[in-house]
Amino acid sequence: MHIDEKDLVRQPDSRASQPPAPSPLRNPAFRKLLAISITVAIGYGLVVPVLPNFARSFDVSLAAVGLVFFVFGLTRFLFGLVGGLVVDRFGDRFSVMAGLLIVSLSSYASGFATSFPQLVAARGFGGAGSALFIAGLMNRIIRTIEPEAMGRATGQFRSSFLVGISVGPLLGGVVAKYFGASATFHVYGTGLLIAAVIAYVVMAGQAVDRTAPRTSPLESLRAAAPLLRDRRYVLALAATFVGWWVLAGPAQTIGPVFAAEQLDFSQFAIGAAVTLLSIGEVLILFAAGSAADRLGRKAVLVPSLVVTAVAIALVGQIEQAPWAYFPLMVAAGAGVAAGSTAAGGLLADSIRARGAQQRGGSGAAVGVNQMAGDLGYLLAPTTVGFLAEMGGFGVAFIAAALPAALLLAWAVTLPNYRAERSGDDDQPAEAATEPGSVAP
């Protein structure tokens, strides 16, 4: 792939005379978007512990239960670009509302399902809505937040989702106990309807909505195409893929199997380890986001990839030291989370620098980035599981660390991209320092 060197142009460093960008949390529009995110995340967490057993109630195999999750991710992947094109054609607000309504209908349909095929179809329908929702919300965040604050915004957005999905399972267990498993889907569907109303109200009348261009799918793709020649965008895609690969495969799917079969962990210990994975994410997100904005994207991405690759590779080698599984899960979570803040900043930097916002292609760019994450989410469990069966857990976890290691090998050769404040949104000044350096 040819990479345009335009993104390597060095700009005069005027940051020393400028005050630091304010926290995204001081932006009322951003806080409203976080409210939508938390509402949706709580609902998602509501059904997560219930869905596997609900699927099993249709007397299907464990492999079939996995299909319920796979079809959701597959549909979201297939509709990733479509969601972005919808954003560019009809706007962020429409995409978010439409996505929430579709997932709400999907949730109600899941709760009313009387057969396993109906449940699978309902989940697949929900994946399409999820693609619309994520593309619209992320695009609005990029349009709302200044580029030099996007690292923090990404961390805060991810934190809000983690908080929501941490609270959701507890509520889901209570609802399922007293009202039945199907009731959790109805509660989730109702919560999404409430979130759609919130989105309708809080996303209306904002300047970024009134000034956003409306483009046809072809115009949107043309506006987004130059991003494929921008190293920042390609790096963001790769980092997003690696993050979801690590979470979905070695950390959340094969990791628990390894812990049970090789480390002889109880279900409680396995659950605690998965919780530590999320704790590792939360502990680092705010600091990593601030560092990505202040020190540069590479200054955060490179260490995060080192931590991620080493932690995942070591997991499969600790049969003689089972206790090490817990700190390695914390490290893996922290590495993935830190990398996500750098990826979010790189995504916003490249979209602004290439003028995709002004030409109406930012939705498509965000949609493709989401597809990169979904691809990692889909491929990792099966790939790492196959490697574990063929070569053992030790080999599988080393192989699972390779995507992070390969990205690290490329990332260290690139400049330490930084976003600089620009008074004119049409001409953002995205600057890069020299390769290998950390800007002051």
PDB file of C-alpha atoms in Angstrom, residues 161-435:
ATOM      1  CA  PHE A 161     -18.969   1.813  28.587  1.00  0.00           C
ATOM      2  CA  LEU A 162     -16.966  -0.284  31.047  1.00  0.00           C
ATOM      3  CA  VAL A 163     -18.869   1.223  33.968  1.00  0.00           C
ATOM      4  CA  GLY A 164     -22.158   0.430  32.265  1.00  0.00           C
ATOM      5  CA  ILE A 165     -21.372  -3.185  31.460  1.00  0.00           C
ATOM      6  CA  SER A 166     -20.062  -3.684  35.012  1.00  0.00           C
ATOM      7  CA  VAL A 167     -23.361  -2.546  36.533  1.00  0.00           C
ATOM      8  CA  GLY A 168     -25.557  -4.331  33.978  1.00  0.00           C
ATOM      9  CA  PRO A 169     -24.905  -7.984  34.923  1.00  0.00           C
ATOM     10  CA  LEU A 170     -25.970  -7.410  38.528  1.00  0.00           C
ATOM     11  CA  LEU A 171     -29.249  -5.862  37.401  1.00  0.00           C
ATOM     12  CA  GLY A 172     -29.688  -8.599  34.802  1.00  0.00           C
ATOM     13  CA  GLY A 173     -29.327 -11.299  37.417  1.00  0.00           C
ATOM     14  CA  VAL A 174     -31.999  -9.684  39.590  1.00  0.00           C
ATOM     15  CA  VAL A 175     -34.433  -9.284  36.680  1.00  0.00           C
ATOM     16  CA  ALA A 176     -33.869 -12.865  35.494  1.00  0.00           C
ATOM     17  CA  LYS A 177     -34.346 -14.270  38.999  1.00  0.00           C
ATOM     18  CA  TYR A 178     -37.671 -12.576  39.685  1.00  0.00           C
ATOM     19  CA  PHE A 179     -39.171 -12.123  36.213  1.00  0.00           C
ATOM     20  CA  GLY A 180     -37.489 -14.724  34.008  1.00  0.00           C
ATOM     21  CA  ALA A 181     -34.671 -14.646  31.463  1.00  0.00           C
ATOM     22  CA  SER A 182     -36.841 -13.268  28.657  1.00  0.00           C
ATOM     23  CA  ALA A 183     -37.716 -10.250  30.805  1.00  0.00           C
ATOM     24  CA  THR A 184     -34.109  -9.050  30.675  1.00  0.00           C
ATOM     25  CA  PHE A 185     -34.392  -8.625  26.907  1.00  0.00           C
ATOM     26  CA  HIS A 186     -37.597  -6.646  27.318  1.00  0.00           C
ATOM     27  CA  VAL A 187     -35.982  -4.401  29.921  1.00  0.00           C
ATOM     28  CA  TYR A 188     -32.980  -3.928  27.613  1.00  0.00           C
ATOM     29  CA  GLY A 189     -35.273  -3.069  24.708  1.00  0.00           C
ATOM     30  CA  THR A 190     -37.099  -0.510  26.838  1.00  0.00           C
ATOM     31  CA  GLY A 191     -33.803   0.986  27.981  1.00  0.00           C
ATOM     32  CA  LEU A 192     -32.737   1.397  24.362  1.00  0.00           C
ATOM     33  CA  LEU A 193     -35.988   3.191  23.578  1.00  0.00           C
ATOM     34  CA  ILE A 194     -35.207   5.577  26.424  1.00  0.00           C
ATOM     35  CA  ALA A 195     -31.677   6.019  25.058  1.00  0.00           C
ATOM     36  CA  ALA A 196     -33.127   6.810  21.614  1.00  0.00           C
ATOM     37  CA  VAL A 197     -35.283   9.541  23.156  1.00  0.00           C
ATOM     38  CA  ILE A 198     -32.236  10.908  24.995  1.00  0.00           C
ATOM     39  CA  ALA A 199     -30.294  10.922  21.719  1.00  0.00           C
ATOM     40  CA  TYR A 200     -33.133  12.708  19.918  1.00  0.00           C
ATOM     41  CA  VAL A 201     -33.121  15.450  22.541  1.00  0.00           C
ATOM     42  CA  VAL A 202     -29.437  15.921  23.369  1.00  0.00           C
ATOM     43  CA  MET A 203     -28.081  15.624  19.819  1.00  0.00           C
ATOM     44  CA  ALA A 204     -30.554  18.129  18.375  1.00  0.00           C
ATOM     45  CA  GLY A 205     -29.586  21.695  17.626  1.00  0.00           C
ATOM     46  CA  GLN A 206     -25.837  21.255  18.058  1.00  0.00           C
ATOM     47  CA  ALA A 207     -23.728  23.257  15.652  1.00  0.00           C
ATOM     48  CA  VAL A 208     -21.838  20.193  14.426  1.00  0.00           C
ATOM     49  CA  ASP A 209     -25.161  18.670  13.378  1.00  0.00           C
ATOM     50  CA  ARG A 210     -26.358  21.741  11.496  1.00  0.00           C
ATOM     51  CA  THR A 211     -23.078  22.219   9.611  1.00  0.00           C
ATOM     52  CA  ALA A 212     -22.373  18.569   8.760  1.00  0.00           C
ATOM     53  CA  PRO A 213     -22.335  17.891   5.005  1.00  0.00           C
ATOM     54  CA  ARG A 214     -24.735  15.316   3.575  1.00  0.00           C
ATOM     55  CA  THR A 215     -23.149  13.154   0.898  1.00  0.00           C
ATOM     56  CA  SER A 216     -24.163  10.212  -1.253  1.00  0.00           C
ATOM     57  CA  PRO A 217     -22.448   6.850  -0.659  1.00  0.00           C
ATOM     58  CA  LEU A 218     -20.150   7.384  -3.646  1.00  0.00           C
ATOM     59  CA  GLU A 219     -19.211  10.889  -2.512  1.00  0.00           C
ATOM     60  CA  SER A 220     -18.603   9.601   0.991  1.00  0.00           C
ATOM     61  CA  LEU A 221     -16.257   6.878  -0.228  1.00  0.00           C
ATOM     62  CA  ARG A 222     -14.368   9.364  -2.394  1.00  0.00           C
ATOM     63  CA  ALA A 223     -13.957  11.702   0.573  1.00  0.00           C
ATOM     64  CA  ALA A 224     -12.693   8.892   2.806  1.00  0.00           C
ATOM     65  CA  ALA A 225     -10.395   7.235   0.243  1.00  0.00           C
ATOM     66  CA  PRO A 226      -7.368   9.536   0.864  1.00  0.00           C
ATOM     67  CA  LEU A 227      -7.246   8.258   4.433  1.00  0.00           C
ATOM     68  CA  LEU A 228      -5.937   4.913   3.186  1.00  0.00           C
ATOM     69  CA  ARG A 229      -2.748   6.780   2.204  1.00  0.00           C
ATOM     70  CA  ASP A 230      -2.369   8.292   5.669  1.00  0.00           C
ATOM     71  CA  ARG A 231      -0.180   6.349   8.073  1.00  0.00           C
ATOM     72  CA  ARG A 232      -2.130   7.625  11.050  1.00  0.00           C
ATOM     73  CA  TYR A 233      -5.356   6.121   9.763  1.00  0.00           C
ATOM     74  CA  VAL A 234      -3.774   2.788   8.809  1.00  0.00           C
ATOM     75  CA  LEU A 235      -2.098   2.679  12.224  1.00  0.00           C
ATOM     76  CA  ALA A 236      -5.454   3.363  13.910  1.00  0.00           C
ATOM     77  CA  LEU A 237      -7.068   0.496  11.970  1.00  0.00           C
ATOM     78  CA  ALA A 238      -4.288  -1.894  12.936  1.00  0.00           C
ATOM     79  CA  ALA A 239      -4.356  -0.860  16.607  1.00  0.00           C
ATOM     80  CA  THR A 240      -8.132  -1.277  16.743  1.00  0.00           C
ATOM     81  CA  PHE A 241      -7.847  -4.753  15.198  1.00  0.00           C
ATOM     82  CA  VAL A 242      -5.155  -5.786  17.687  1.00  0.00           C
ATOM     83  CA  GLY A 243      -7.120  -4.507  20.677  1.00  0.00           C
ATOM     84  CA  TRP A 244     -10.245  -6.490  19.848  1.00  0.00           C
ATOM     85  CA  TRP A 245      -8.178  -9.527  18.806  1.00  0.00           C
ATOM     86  CA  VAL A 246      -6.552  -9.640  22.240  1.00  0.00           C
ATOM     87  CA  LEU A 247      -9.773  -9.103  24.183  1.00  0.00           C
ATOM     88  CA  ALA A 248     -11.941 -11.534  22.221  1.00  0.00           C
ATOM     89  CA  GLY A 249      -9.420 -14.344  21.762  1.00  0.00           C
ATOM     90  CA  PRO A 250      -6.649 -14.936  24.298  1.00  0.00           C
ATOM     91  CA  ALA A 251      -8.115 -12.813  27.105  1.00  0.00           C
ATOM     92  CA  GLN A 252     -11.848 -13.537  27.228  1.00  0.00           C
ATOM     93  CA  THR A 253     -12.344 -16.810  25.314  1.00  0.00           C
ATOM     94  CA  ILE A 254      -9.282 -19.065  25.343  1.00  0.00           C
ATOM     95  CA  GLY A 255      -7.866 -17.564  28.534  1.00  0.00           C
ATOM     96  CA  PRO A 256     -10.689 -18.867  30.754  1.00  0.00           C
ATOM     97  CA  VAL A 257     -10.407 -22.321  29.140  1.00  0.00           C
ATOM     98  CA  PHE A 258      -6.660 -22.363  29.817  1.00  0.00           C
ATOM     99  CA  ALA A 259      -7.249 -21.241  33.403  1.00  0.00           C
ATOM    100  CA  ALA A 260      -9.771 -24.030  33.995  1.00  0.00           C
ATOM    101  CA  GLU A 261      -7.962 -26.886  32.240  1.00  0.00           C
ATOM    102  CA  GLN A 262      -4.287 -26.125  32.897  1.00  0.00           C
ATOM    103  CA  LEU A 263      -4.296 -23.971  36.033  1.00  0.00           C
ATOM    104  CA  ASP A 264      -7.214 -25.777  37.713  1.00  0.00           C
ATOM    105  CA  PHE A 265      -8.978 -22.504  38.510  1.00  0.00           C
ATOM    106  CA  SER A 266     -12.497 -22.444  39.912  1.00  0.00           C
ATOM    107  CA  GLN A 267     -15.254 -20.546  38.142  1.00  0.00           C
ATOM    108  CA  PHE A 268     -14.950 -17.863  40.807  1.00  0.00           C
ATOM    109  CA  ALA A 269     -11.221 -17.449  40.130  1.00  0.00           C
ATOM    110  CA  ILE A 270     -11.832 -17.293  36.381  1.00  0.00           C
ATOM    111  CA  GLY A 271     -14.515 -14.666  36.880  1.00  0.00           C
ATOM    112  CA  ALA A 272     -12.166 -12.681  39.102  1.00  0.00           C
ATOM    113  CA  ALA A 273      -9.484 -12.775  36.397  1.00  0.00           C
ATOM    114  CA  VAL A 274     -11.901 -11.476  33.757  1.00  0.00           C
ATOM    115  CA  THR A 275     -12.902  -8.719  36.174  1.00  0.00           C
ATOM    116  CA  LEU A 276      -9.234  -7.830  36.649  1.00  0.00           C
ATOM    117  CA  LEU A 277      -8.958  -7.482  32.884  1.00  0.00           C
ATOM    118  CA  SER A 278     -11.574  -4.712  33.017  1.00  0.00           C
ATOM    119  CA  ILE A 279      -9.992  -3.193  36.121  1.00  0.00           C
ATOM    120  CA  GLY A 280      -6.700  -2.976  34.257  1.00  0.00           C
ATOM    121  CA  GLU A 281      -8.480  -1.062  31.519  1.00  0.00           C
ATOM    122  CA  VAL A 282     -10.161   1.388  33.875  1.00  0.00           C
ATOM    123  CA  LEU A 283      -6.986   2.046  35.876  1.00  0.00           C
ATOM    124  CA  ILE A 284      -5.012   3.187  32.850  1.00  0.00           C
ATOM    125  CA  LEU A 285      -7.574   4.873  30.587  1.00  0.00           C
ATOM    126  CA  PHE A 286      -7.525   8.384  32.020  1.00  0.00           C
ATOM    127  CA  ALA A 287      -3.741   8.553  32.389  1.00  0.00           C
ATOM    128  CA  ALA A 288      -3.151   7.020  28.948  1.00  0.00           C
ATOM    129  CA  GLY A 289      -5.621   9.377  27.281  1.00  0.00           C
ATOM    130  CA  SER A 290      -3.932  12.392  28.825  1.00  0.00           C
ATOM    131  CA  ALA A 291      -0.495  11.103  27.807  1.00  0.00           C
ATOM    132  CA  ALA A 292      -1.642  10.469  24.225  1.00  0.00           C
ATOM    133  CA  ASP A 293      -2.733  14.104  23.974  1.00  0.00           C
ATOM    134  CA  ARG A 294       0.261  15.587  25.787  1.00  0.00           C
ATOM    135  CA  LEU A 295       3.172  13.372  24.697  1.00  0.00           C
ATOM    136  CA  GLY A 296       1.940  12.087  21.340  1.00  0.00           C
ATOM    137  CA  ARG A 297       0.143   9.027  20.016  1.00  0.00           C
ATOM    138  CA  LYS A 298       3.233   6.887  19.459  1.00  0.00           C
ATOM    139  CA  ALA A 299       4.528   7.670  22.958  1.00  0.00           C
ATOM    140  CA  VAL A 300       1.507   5.775  24.306  1.00  0.00           C
ATOM    141  CA  LEU A 301       0.931   3.216  21.553  1.00  0.00           C
ATOM    142  CA  VAL A 302       4.428   1.692  21.561  1.00  0.00           C
ATOM    143  CA  PRO A 303       4.586   0.958  25.322  1.00  0.00           C
ATOM    144  CA  SER A 304       1.005  -0.328  25.234  1.00  0.00           C
ATOM    145  CA  LEU A 305       1.893  -2.817  22.494  1.00  0.00           C
ATOM    146  CA  VAL A 306       4.965  -3.974  24.417  1.00  0.00           C
ATOM    147  CA  VAL A 307       2.876  -4.629  27.527  1.00  0.00           C
ATOM    148  CA  THR A 308       0.103  -6.323  25.550  1.00  0.00           C
ATOM    149  CA  ALA A 309       2.394  -8.610  23.544  1.00  0.00           C
ATOM    150  CA  VAL A 310       4.496  -9.661  26.535  1.00  0.00           C
ATOM    151  CA  ALA A 311       1.481 -10.253  28.796  1.00  0.00           C
ATOM    152  CA  ILE A 312      -0.388 -12.404  26.274  1.00  0.00           C
ATOM    153  CA  ALA A 313       2.702 -14.406  25.282  1.00  0.00           C
ATOM    154  CA  LEU A 314       3.471 -15.174  28.938  1.00  0.00           C
ATOM    155  CA  VAL A 315      -0.033 -16.337  29.835  1.00  0.00           C
ATOM    156  CA  GLY A 316       0.472 -19.715  28.196  1.00  0.00           C
ATOM    157  CA  GLN A 317       3.804 -20.286  29.953  1.00  0.00           C
ATOM    158  CA  ILE A 318       2.734 -20.002  33.609  1.00  0.00           C
ATOM    159  CA  GLU A 319       1.525 -23.500  34.468  1.00  0.00           C
ATOM    160  CA  GLN A 320       4.110 -23.634  37.263  1.00  0.00           C
ATOM    161  CA  ALA A 321       3.063 -20.220  38.581  1.00  0.00           C
ATOM    162  CA  PRO A 322      -0.737 -19.995  38.338  1.00  0.00           C
ATOM    163  CA  TRP A 323      -0.848 -16.847  40.482  1.00  0.00           C
ATOM    164  CA  ALA A 324       0.796 -14.948  37.604  1.00  0.00           C
ATOM    165  CA  TYR A 325      -2.420 -15.254  35.586  1.00  0.00           C
ATOM    166  CA  PHE A 326      -4.034 -12.462  37.593  1.00  0.00           C
ATOM    167  CA  PRO A 327      -1.385  -9.726  37.133  1.00  0.00           C
ATOM    168  CA  LEU A 328      -1.018 -10.722  33.482  1.00  0.00           C
ATOM    169  CA  MET A 329      -4.753 -10.107  32.967  1.00  0.00           C
ATOM    170  CA  VAL A 330      -4.400  -6.677  34.571  1.00  0.00           C
ATOM    171  CA  ALA A 331      -1.434  -5.942  32.300  1.00  0.00           C
ATOM    172  CA  ALA A 332      -3.263  -7.134  29.178  1.00  0.00           C
ATOM    173  CA  GLY A 333      -6.281  -4.982  30.003  1.00  0.00           C
ATOM    174  CA  ALA A 334      -4.101  -1.955  30.649  1.00  0.00           C
ATOM    175  CA  GLY A 335      -2.168  -2.473  27.421  1.00  0.00           C
ATOM    176  CA  VAL A 336      -5.279  -2.770  25.279  1.00  0.00           C
ATOM    177  CA  ALA A 337      -6.928   0.228  26.935  1.00  0.00           C
ATOM    178  CA  ALA A 338      -3.880   2.457  26.556  1.00  0.00           C
ATOM    179  CA  GLY A 339      -3.579   1.477  22.914  1.00  0.00           C
ATOM    180  CA  SER A 340      -7.220   2.377  22.344  1.00  0.00           C
ATOM    181  CA  THR A 341      -6.647   5.980  23.448  1.00  0.00           C
ATOM    182  CA  ALA A 342      -3.793   6.340  20.971  1.00  0.00           C
ATOM    183  CA  ALA A 343      -5.887   4.718  18.234  1.00  0.00           C
ATOM    184  CA  GLY A 344      -8.787   7.084  18.902  1.00  0.00           C
ATOM    185  CA  GLY A 345      -6.474  10.058  18.655  1.00  0.00           C
ATOM    186  CA  LEU A 346      -4.892   8.800  15.432  1.00  0.00           C
ATOM    187  CA  LEU A 347      -8.327   8.218  13.917  1.00  0.00           C
ATOM    188  CA  ALA A 348      -9.490  11.749  14.685  1.00  0.00           C
ATOM    189  CA  ASP A 349      -6.168  13.286  13.619  1.00  0.00           C
ATOM    190  CA  SER A 350      -6.223  11.630  10.211  1.00  0.00           C
ATOM    191  CA  ILE A 351      -9.901  12.394   9.548  1.00  0.00           C
ATOM    192  CA  ARG A 352      -9.378  16.081  10.283  1.00  0.00           C
ATOM    193  CA  ALA A 353      -6.041  16.358   8.490  1.00  0.00           C
ATOM    194  CA  ARG A 354      -7.374  14.808   5.286  1.00  0.00           C
ATOM    195  CA  GLY A 355     -10.497  16.969   5.295  1.00  0.00           C
ATOM    196  CA  ALA A 356     -12.853  13.993   5.464  1.00  0.00           C
ATOM    197  CA  GLN A 357     -15.174  15.900   7.792  1.00  0.00           C
ATOM    198  CA  GLN A 358     -15.532  18.855   5.469  1.00  0.00           C
ATOM    199  CA  ARG A 359     -16.074  16.638   2.416  1.00  0.00           C
ATOM    200  CA  GLY A 360     -18.540  14.298   4.124  1.00  0.00           C
ATOM    201  CA  GLY A 361     -16.484  11.119   4.458  1.00  0.00           C
ATOM    202  CA  SER A 362     -15.821  10.920   8.193  1.00  0.00           C
ATOM    203  CA  GLY A 363     -18.689   8.486   8.784  1.00  0.00           C
ATOM    204  CA  ALA A 364     -17.261   6.025   6.268  1.00  0.00           C
ATOM    205  CA  ALA A 365     -13.834   6.374   7.882  1.00  0.00           C
ATOM    206  CA  VAL A 366     -15.251   5.627  11.330  1.00  0.00           C
ATOM    207  CA  GLY A 367     -17.258   2.700   9.946  1.00  0.00           C
ATOM    208  CA  VAL A 368     -14.171   1.060   8.447  1.00  0.00           C
ATOM    209  CA  ASN A 369     -12.339   1.512  11.746  1.00  0.00           C
ATOM    210  CA  GLN A 370     -15.187  -0.279  13.522  1.00  0.00           C
ATOM    211  CA  MET A 371     -14.957  -3.077  10.957  1.00  0.00           C
ATOM    212  CA  ALA A 372     -11.273  -3.512  11.802  1.00  0.00           C
ATOM    213  CA  GLY A 373     -12.177  -4.084  15.444  1.00  0.00           C
ATOM    214  CA  ASP A 374     -15.017  -6.442  14.583  1.00  0.00           C
ATOM    215  CA  LEU A 375     -12.699  -8.449  12.329  1.00  0.00           C
ATOM    216  CA  GLY A 376     -10.347  -9.039  15.254  1.00  0.00           C
ATOM    217  CA  TYR A 377     -13.321  -9.899  17.455  1.00  0.00           C
ATOM    218  CA  LEU A 378     -14.530 -12.499  14.944  1.00  0.00           C
ATOM    219  CA  LEU A 379     -11.220 -14.109  14.003  1.00  0.00           C
ATOM    220  CA  ALA A 380      -9.428 -14.365  17.339  1.00  0.00           C
ATOM    221  CA  PRO A 381     -11.514 -16.933  19.281  1.00  0.00           C
ATOM    222  CA  THR A 382     -11.557 -19.505  16.485  1.00  0.00           C
ATOM    223  CA  THR A 383      -7.954 -18.921  15.399  1.00  0.00           C
ATOM    224  CA  VAL A 384      -6.427 -19.034  18.873  1.00  0.00           C
ATOM    225  CA  GLY A 385      -8.638 -21.980  19.819  1.00  0.00           C
ATOM    226  CA  PHE A 386      -7.497 -23.920  16.752  1.00  0.00           C
ATOM    227  CA  LEU A 387      -3.851 -23.188  17.549  1.00  0.00           C
ATOM    228  CA  ALA A 388      -4.368 -24.358  21.135  1.00  0.00           C
ATOM    229  CA  GLU A 389      -5.791 -27.667  19.917  1.00  0.00           C
ATOM    230  CA  MET A 390      -3.041 -28.195  17.352  1.00  0.00           C
ATOM    231  CA  GLY A 391       0.021 -26.968  19.230  1.00  0.00           C
ATOM    232  CA  GLY A 392      -0.980 -26.535  22.855  1.00  0.00           C
ATOM    233  CA  PHE A 393      -1.746 -23.480  24.941  1.00  0.00           C
ATOM    234  CA  GLY A 394       1.868 -22.321  25.134  1.00  0.00           C
ATOM    235  CA  VAL A 395       2.185 -22.051  21.364  1.00  0.00           C
ATOM    236  CA  ALA A 396      -1.308 -20.583  21.011  1.00  0.00           C
ATOM    237  CA  PHE A 397      -0.676 -17.666  23.366  1.00  0.00           C
ATOM    238  CA  ILE A 398       2.656 -16.841  21.745  1.00  0.00           C
ATOM    239  CA  ALA A 399       0.920 -16.836  18.354  1.00  0.00           C
ATOM    240  CA  ALA A 400      -1.896 -14.719  19.802  1.00  0.00           C
ATOM    241  CA  ALA A 401       0.685 -12.089  20.761  1.00  0.00           C
ATOM    242  CA  LEU A 402       2.095 -11.870  17.223  1.00  0.00           C
ATOM    243  CA  PRO A 403      -0.370  -9.247  15.864  1.00  0.00           C
ATOM    244  CA  ALA A 404       0.615  -6.877  18.679  1.00  0.00           C
ATOM    245  CA  ALA A 405       4.309  -7.654  18.147  1.00  0.00           C
ATOM    246  CA  LEU A 406       4.108  -7.084  14.385  1.00  0.00           C
ATOM    247  CA  LEU A 407       2.282  -3.787  14.856  1.00  0.00           C
ATOM    248  CA  LEU A 408       4.905  -2.778  17.415  1.00  0.00           C
ATOM    249  CA  ALA A 409       7.686  -3.474  14.902  1.00  0.00           C
ATOM    250  CA  TRP A 410       6.007  -1.086  12.448  1.00  0.00           C
ATOM    251  CA  ALA A 411       4.936   1.546  14.974  1.00  0.00           C
ATOM    252  CA  VAL A 412       8.474   2.139  16.280  1.00  0.00           C
ATOM    253  CA  THR A 413       9.555   3.231  12.782  1.00  0.00           C
ATOM    254  CA  LEU A 414       6.893   5.947  12.532  1.00  0.00           C
ATOM    255  CA  PRO A 415       6.869   9.537  13.792  1.00  0.00           C
ATOM    256  CA  ASN A 416       5.315  10.423  17.131  1.00  0.00           C
ATOM    257  CA  TYR A 417       2.139  11.901  15.676  1.00  0.00           C
ATOM    258  CA  ARG A 418       0.568  14.729  17.639  1.00  0.00           C
ATOM    259  CA  ALA A 419      -2.492  16.847  17.083  1.00  0.00           C
ATOM    260  CA  GLU A 420      -2.026  20.584  17.411  1.00  0.00           C
ATOM    261  CA  ARG A 421      -4.695  23.110  18.164  1.00  0.00           C
ATOM    262  CA  SER A 422      -6.050  24.878  15.111  1.00  0.00           C
ATOM    263  CA  GLY A 423      -8.153  27.986  15.061  1.00  0.00           C
ATOM    264  CA  ASP A 424      -9.640  26.967  11.715  1.00  0.00           C
ATOM    265  CA  ASP A 425     -11.411  23.634  11.660  1.00  0.00           C
ATOM    266  CA  ASP A 426     -11.050  23.504   7.891  1.00  0.00           C
ATOM    267  CA  GLN A 427      -7.264  23.517   8.193  1.00  0.00           C
ATOM    268  CA  PRO A 428      -6.293  21.408  11.173  1.00  0.00           C
ATOM    269  CA  ALA A 429      -2.617  21.457  11.969  1.00  0.00           C
ATOM    270  CA  GLU A 430      -1.728  17.834  12.670  1.00  0.00           C
ATOM    271  CA  ALA A 431       1.996  17.800  13.304  1.00  0.00           C
ATOM    272  CA  ALA A 432       4.489  14.983  13.546  1.00  0.00           C
ATOM    273  CA  THR A 433       7.765  14.951  15.410  1.00  0.00           C
ATOM    274  CA  GLU A 434      10.797  13.114  14.139  1.00  0.00           C
ATOM    275  CA  PRO A 435      10.711   9.293  14.133  1.00  0.00           C
TER     276      PRO A 435
END
